[in-house]
Amino acid sequence: MAAPVSVCHVACCANRAGGGAVSWGRGGLLAFGSCRDVVLYEPAVRRVAAALRGHAGRVNCVRWVRRRGGASETELVSGGSDKQVILWEWNETGTWNNQHVKSIPLKGHSEAVCAVDAAYQSDKPDLNLLIASAASDSTVRIWSRHGSEAKCIEILQFGNGFVMDVCLSFLPGSNVPILACGGDDCKIHLFIQQNGQFQKTLILPGHEDWIRGVEWAVFGEDLFLASCAQDCLIRIWKACIKSKQLPETEDDSIRLKETVFTVKDTDTTYAITLESVLAGHENWVYAVHWQPSFCKDGSMRQPMRIVSASMDKTVIIWEPDKESGVWLEQASVRVGEVGGNTLGFFDGQFSPDGSMIIAHAFHGALHLWKQAAINKKEWTPEVVISGHFNSVEDIKWDPEGEFVISVGSDQTTRLFAPWKRKQETEVTWHEIARPQVHGYDMRCLAMIGRFQFVSGADEKVLRVFRAPKNFIENFSNITGIPMEKLCSHQSSDLPEGATVPALGLSNKAVFEGDMSVQPTVDEETFNTISNQYPEIYFQPLILTEPPPEDHLLQNTLWPEIQKLYGHGYEIFCVACNNSNTVIASACKASKKEHAAIILWSTTSWKKLQSLPFHNLTVTQLAFSPNDEFLLAVSRDRNWSLWRKQDSAESGPVFSCCAHTDKNTAVHSRIIWTCDWTPDSKYFITGSRDKKVIIWGQCDVSVTAEGNMLDSIKPCSTVLDAGDSVTAVGVSRVLTPSGRYIIAVGLENGKIILYTWKQSGQDPTPADWTTSVEMDDSRSHALAVKRLCWRRHAGRAGHNDQNSGEWLQLATCGADHCVKIFSVNRSAL
């Protein structure tokens, strides 16, 4: 029997925690911290392999533990704002996921952990492992693991300074561990383990601002250290064994200053020199990494290549010149985001074989570049995972079920769709457009038909957007749906795309005539300010695959076609009826006059009606599938049901036909969420008091005003969900045995699927059955904000709507994640 629920897609991005939040393993897995999870992503197949859950705070740093022989890693170290370091051990069976991974928490730091590193003390990985972690409590802790137990063996104090990065290695030709720490005192501190204790041996001065990254690499008999800092420079140091010969004769030749130290345990003398200073960045350099060593002819080879990431929006690859040995910026390999509202990069790393670079941008987005096969100097952007970098507040399927749109507190609206390749059967989901990049935190959205939506943010206006021509063409290319099916008759007058004017918040439409060819710029015209900042950034591109991040930032906006003014406070929720004629919206309110629901016409965009009833914020609105009723739930712990009366010329008129009050209310806390059953007979409410209740029956034939109020009462027993209920969703498709499928999302991130059917006159607990309780690794890490079922059976991107076996559920949460689940209907 097929598993009842499988994860179809996870959209997320790396935490904005500075360098070190991303690490690329030799097994091809990319590990990064996303909210409280360590996400393992496979760039080769473009999907998330697993999410490791264990931290109780933001994950700040992740590091694979490199095996000495170049084999794939079996262990991973992460540190978080919950003051703990976790060592994840994979038992090498099956795939990397929560069933096969054991976690060992290392507790001891008194503040957030900001950097970790680890190294095996011998070739056999099951033996000793050394772990170093730096935290904002001004200490670096050294941990040692024997077998299955790990303990802190040493604490290095840094007074009131902070260490930003740590790196462990071994002195050349020996097994003596050496630790490099870089921090806010602009010096690199080197500690060497002697008699089982790490002792401060050397301080390397040189940088003139905080040091952000340090990393060791072994070349034969020499050990190299690369360091980068906020002084925009990268320094490369070399440590080698110094032979004990006679003192050299004093001559006048210029030589680099050597720093010499001796290790007592092995009685060996080492010399450290500054090999090179690399200047090329124009802003803080956040990270520097060596290309990983690889196995060739039975021995490990370390390539002489480093990659650096900086706040100047570039990632640079450096290597020594073949003839002179001088380190140079490899010509033209300066990749990065151009334009857009971005700030730069936190991190950049090579793939295990050095043919790709991943970069972690300031807003959490990941960028992937691949080296061209023929011209090695050319790097091209590749498709990589993307998602919101803050809480995702709302998500909706389009009416045809071909894509989802989500809005989040990161001030963006994003559109995800399945990518259908011609020759492959595999379908993967990707962000293919970012219709709105706003200046306020986004709060809610509703689809108005297929290529139009209305969204609300922390402002008083609702904004309506319509898809431009460029989007519809690219959507057709990526999803494989032919243009004829997508385009209606009026597509000729659609704008090409949209652009945001400088200092503006509204997306302005760009028409074909607006994109005139820019005249060739000569020196004089460029110097005027207006010519340096063109008014139109939009460039129409023909896409056959999902766009990379820099294209998403400025070329996939949708033009704003209308603003709806009328609310007095920040918009909180919005809904659109099924015939796409009426929008209902509500805003934050602490008084009755502000808590009124406003109805708008989608044809004239005029205000149709104001529906006052509630005393506090209306938290969610839902139209019944037959469009006869509008349901509202509120912070005042009551719900109200509005019924469509005969339509006037301007549009339908709604009046209140049922509600709860102090005496009839069942919920004792804020009602967060509501939804309708597909036959419009029952509706469901979910509240902070952990209760889920189904109410009914809503009969259209009852005409008398009074009867309706009495006829609607709880039809189900109170379901205790075990935690605050923050989202409910009822599938439009029933189970094969005719039961309603209800998804419930909780404040702790859990998602539970229930089925329900009224058996007799009186509600009994037996009417409810729990079908699937999703385990931790598949649920969200924080509160579930919204659950939305696809309207039709079948999976988007697969032609299986006729079999009726699969349903799809889109969810979003405060853990920055958008997830799409495939649910097997017959297994419920």
PDB file of C-alpha atoms in Angstrom, residues 1-127:
ATOM      1  CA  MET A   1       0.000   0.000   0.000  1.00  0.00           C
ATOM      2  CA  ALA A   2       1.325   3.445  -0.881  1.00  0.00           C
ATOM      3  CA  ALA A   3       2.185   5.770   1.981  1.00  0.00           C
ATOM      4  CA  PRO A   4      -0.858   7.973   2.604  1.00  0.00           C
ATOM      5  CA  VAL A   5       1.145  11.229   2.550  1.00  0.00           C
ATOM      6  CA  SER A   6       4.328  12.142   0.726  1.00  0.00           C
ATOM      7  CA  VAL A   7       6.144  15.477   0.629  1.00  0.00           C
ATOM      8  CA  CYS A   8       6.068  16.769  -2.898  1.00  0.00           C
ATOM      9  CA  HIS A   9       7.899  20.068  -2.400  1.00  0.00           C
ATOM     10  CA  VAL A  10       9.561  22.151   0.307  1.00  0.00           C
ATOM     11  CA  ALA A  11      10.367  25.810  -0.404  1.00  0.00           C
ATOM     12  CA  CYS A  12      12.719  27.488   2.042  1.00  0.00           C
ATOM     13  CA  CYS A  13      15.953  29.461   2.097  1.00  0.00           C
ATOM     14  CA  ALA A  14      19.044  29.758   4.269  1.00  0.00           C
ATOM     15  CA  ASN A  15      19.001  31.723   7.520  1.00  0.00           C
ATOM     16  CA  ARG A  16      20.345  35.250   7.435  1.00  0.00           C
ATOM     17  CA  ALA A  17      22.941  34.468  10.074  1.00  0.00           C
ATOM     18  CA  GLY A  18      26.182  35.558   8.398  1.00  0.00           C
ATOM     19  CA  GLY A  19      28.720  33.162   6.901  1.00  0.00           C
ATOM     20  CA  GLY A  20      28.758  29.478   7.792  1.00  0.00           C
ATOM     21  CA  ALA A  21      25.027  28.754   7.462  1.00  0.00           C
ATOM     22  CA  VAL A  22      25.650  26.631   4.323  1.00  0.00           C
ATOM     23  CA  SER A  23      27.902  23.594   3.778  1.00  0.00           C
ATOM     24  CA  TRP A  24      28.258  21.358   0.699  1.00  0.00           C
ATOM     25  CA  GLY A  25      29.112  17.725   1.422  1.00  0.00           C
ATOM     26  CA  ARG A  26      31.099  15.281  -0.682  1.00  0.00           C
ATOM     27  CA  GLY A  27      28.038  13.057  -0.992  1.00  0.00           C
ATOM     28  CA  GLY A  28      26.412  15.836  -3.014  1.00  0.00           C
ATOM     29  CA  LEU A  29      24.134  17.045  -0.215  1.00  0.00           C
ATOM     30  CA  LEU A  30      23.930  20.750   0.529  1.00  0.00           C
ATOM     31  CA  ALA A  31      23.188  21.401   4.214  1.00  0.00           C
ATOM     32  CA  PHE A  32      21.883  24.744   5.408  1.00  0.00           C
ATOM     33  CA  GLY A  33      20.042  26.166   8.396  1.00  0.00           C
ATOM     34  CA  SER A  34      16.475  27.222   7.624  1.00  0.00           C
ATOM     35  CA  CYS A  35      14.680  28.612  10.669  1.00  0.00           C
ATOM     36  CA  ARG A  36      15.098  25.827  13.282  1.00  0.00           C
ATOM     37  CA  ASP A  37      15.784  22.997  10.833  1.00  0.00           C
ATOM     38  CA  VAL A  38      18.940  21.785   9.163  1.00  0.00           C
ATOM     39  CA  VAL A  39      17.747  21.247   5.594  1.00  0.00           C
ATOM     40  CA  LEU A  40      19.557  18.760   3.347  1.00  0.00           C
ATOM     41  CA  TYR A  41      19.095  19.614  -0.321  1.00  0.00           C
ATOM     42  CA  GLU A  42      20.261  17.611  -3.350  1.00  0.00           C
ATOM     43  CA  PRO A  43      21.213  20.026  -6.148  1.00  0.00           C
ATOM     44  CA  ALA A  44      21.553  17.121  -8.597  1.00  0.00           C
ATOM     45  CA  VAL A  45      17.878  16.142  -8.395  1.00  0.00           C
ATOM     46  CA  ARG A  46      16.710  19.586  -7.206  1.00  0.00           C
ATOM     47  CA  ARG A  47      14.753  18.481  -4.180  1.00  0.00           C
ATOM     48  CA  VAL A  48      14.993  18.533  -0.397  1.00  0.00           C
ATOM     49  CA  ALA A  49      16.192  15.158   0.880  1.00  0.00           C
ATOM     50  CA  ALA A  50      15.469  15.744   4.569  1.00  0.00           C
ATOM     51  CA  ALA A  51      15.018  18.286   7.325  1.00  0.00           C
ATOM     52  CA  LEU A  52      16.813  17.474  10.570  1.00  0.00           C
ATOM     53  CA  ARG A  53      14.913  18.795  13.571  1.00  0.00           C
ATOM     54  CA  GLY A  54      16.508  19.213  16.982  1.00  0.00           C
ATOM     55  CA  HIS A  55      17.313  22.867  17.548  1.00  0.00           C
ATOM     56  CA  ALA A  56      14.925  25.027  19.577  1.00  0.00           C
ATOM     57  CA  GLY A  57      16.198  28.264  18.025  1.00  0.00           C
ATOM     58  CA  ARG A  58      17.540  29.562  14.728  1.00  0.00           C
ATOM     59  CA  VAL A  59      20.315  27.449  13.186  1.00  0.00           C
ATOM     60  CA  ASN A  60      23.310  29.771  12.682  1.00  0.00           C
ATOM     61  CA  CYS A  61      26.060  27.497  11.389  1.00  0.00           C
ATOM     62  CA  VAL A  62      26.333  24.101   9.724  1.00  0.00           C
ATOM     63  CA  ARG A  63      29.472  22.122   8.861  1.00  0.00           C
ATOM     64  CA  TRP A  64      29.968  18.674   7.341  1.00  0.00           C
ATOM     65  CA  VAL A  65      32.710  16.698   9.099  1.00  0.00           C
ATOM     66  CA  ARG A  66      35.240  15.955   6.321  1.00  0.00           C
ATOM     67  CA  ARG A  67      36.553  12.397   6.102  1.00  0.00           C
ATOM     68  CA  ARG A  68      40.319  12.103   5.726  1.00  0.00           C
ATOM     69  CA  GLY A  69      40.204   9.720   2.783  1.00  0.00           C
ATOM     70  CA  GLY A  70      37.787  11.799   0.758  1.00  0.00           C
ATOM     71  CA  ALA A  71      34.787   9.499   1.297  1.00  0.00           C
ATOM     72  CA  SER A  72      31.260  10.906   1.660  1.00  0.00           C
ATOM     73  CA  GLU A  73      30.579  12.382   5.085  1.00  0.00           C
ATOM     74  CA  THR A  74      28.463  10.541   7.628  1.00  0.00           C
ATOM     75  CA  GLU A  75      28.372  13.319  10.225  1.00  0.00           C
ATOM     76  CA  LEU A  76      27.284  16.925  10.399  1.00  0.00           C
ATOM     77  CA  VAL A  77      27.675  19.585  13.103  1.00  0.00           C
ATOM     78  CA  SER A  78      25.296  22.511  13.616  1.00  0.00           C
ATOM     79  CA  GLY A  79      25.067  25.355  16.114  1.00  0.00           C
ATOM     80  CA  GLY A  80      22.081  27.529  16.921  1.00  0.00           C
ATOM     81  CA  SER A  81      20.627  30.456  18.827  1.00  0.00           C
ATOM     82  CA  ASP A  82      19.319  27.916  21.365  1.00  0.00           C
ATOM     83  CA  LYS A  83      22.923  27.856  22.756  1.00  0.00           C
ATOM     84  CA  GLN A  84      23.536  24.270  21.740  1.00  0.00           C
ATOM     85  CA  VAL A  85      25.700  22.439  19.251  1.00  0.00           C
ATOM     86  CA  ILE A  86      24.232  19.275  17.731  1.00  0.00           C
ATOM     87  CA  LEU A  87      26.251  16.461  16.172  1.00  0.00           C
ATOM     88  CA  TRP A  88      24.146  14.526  13.642  1.00  0.00           C
ATOM     89  CA  GLU A  89      25.305  10.949  12.922  1.00  0.00           C
ATOM     90  CA  TRP A  90      23.966   9.002   9.971  1.00  0.00           C
ATOM     91  CA  ASN A  91      23.979   5.222  10.342  1.00  0.00           C
ATOM     92  CA  GLU A  92      24.781   4.802   6.600  1.00  0.00           C
ATOM     93  CA  THR A  93      21.622   2.872   5.793  1.00  0.00           C
ATOM     94  CA  GLY A  94      18.964   4.214   3.487  1.00  0.00           C
ATOM     95  CA  THR A  95      18.968   7.957   2.963  1.00  0.00           C
ATOM     96  CA  TRP A  96      19.784  10.897   5.207  1.00  0.00           C
ATOM     97  CA  ASN A  97      16.546  11.436   7.124  1.00  0.00           C
ATOM     98  CA  ASN A  98      15.278  11.510  10.673  1.00  0.00           C
ATOM     99  CA  GLN A  99      14.826   7.728  10.903  1.00  0.00           C
ATOM    100  CA  HIS A 100      18.483   7.044  10.124  1.00  0.00           C
ATOM    101  CA  VAL A 101      20.115  10.010  11.837  1.00  0.00           C
ATOM    102  CA  LYS A 102      20.965  10.140  15.522  1.00  0.00           C
ATOM    103  CA  SER A 103      21.571  13.492  17.176  1.00  0.00           C
ATOM    104  CA  ILE A 104      23.944  14.195  20.067  1.00  0.00           C
ATOM    105  CA  PRO A 105      23.296  17.600  21.684  1.00  0.00           C
ATOM    106  CA  LEU A 106      26.326  19.391  23.156  1.00  0.00           C
ATOM    107  CA  LYS A 107      25.170  21.843  25.825  1.00  0.00           C
ATOM    108  CA  GLY A 108      27.361  24.328  27.661  1.00  0.00           C
ATOM    109  CA  HIS A 109      27.465  27.665  25.882  1.00  0.00           C
ATOM    110  CA  SER A 110      25.522  30.423  27.619  1.00  0.00           C
ATOM    111  CA  GLU A 111      24.790  32.419  24.432  1.00  0.00           C
ATOM    112  CA  ALA A 112      24.010  31.755  20.747  1.00  0.00           C
ATOM    113  CA  VAL A 113      26.541  29.600  18.882  1.00  0.00           C
ATOM    114  CA  CYS A 114      27.853  31.370  15.776  1.00  0.00           C
ATOM    115  CA  ALA A 115      30.564  29.087  14.334  1.00  0.00           C
ATOM    116  CA  VAL A 116      31.444  25.374  14.435  1.00  0.00           C
ATOM    117  CA  ASP A 117      34.096  23.111  12.982  1.00  0.00           C
ATOM    118  CA  ALA A 118      35.114  19.489  13.466  1.00  0.00           C
ATOM    119  CA  ALA A 119      37.953  17.154  12.508  1.00  0.00           C
ATOM    120  CA  TYR A 120      38.643  13.430  12.908  1.00  0.00           C
ATOM    121  CA  GLN A 121      41.787  12.690  14.897  1.00  0.00           C
ATOM    122  CA  SER A 122      42.573   9.582  12.870  1.00  0.00           C
ATOM    123  CA  ASP A 123      41.678   7.920   9.589  1.00  0.00           C
ATOM    124  CA  LYS A 124      39.069   5.716  11.269  1.00  0.00           C
ATOM    125  CA  PRO A 125      35.978   7.933  11.595  1.00  0.00           C
ATOM    126  CA  ASP A 126      34.414   5.994  14.447  1.00  0.00           C
ATOM    127  CA  LEU A 127      37.280   7.011  16.702  1.00  0.00           C
TER     128      LEU A 127
END
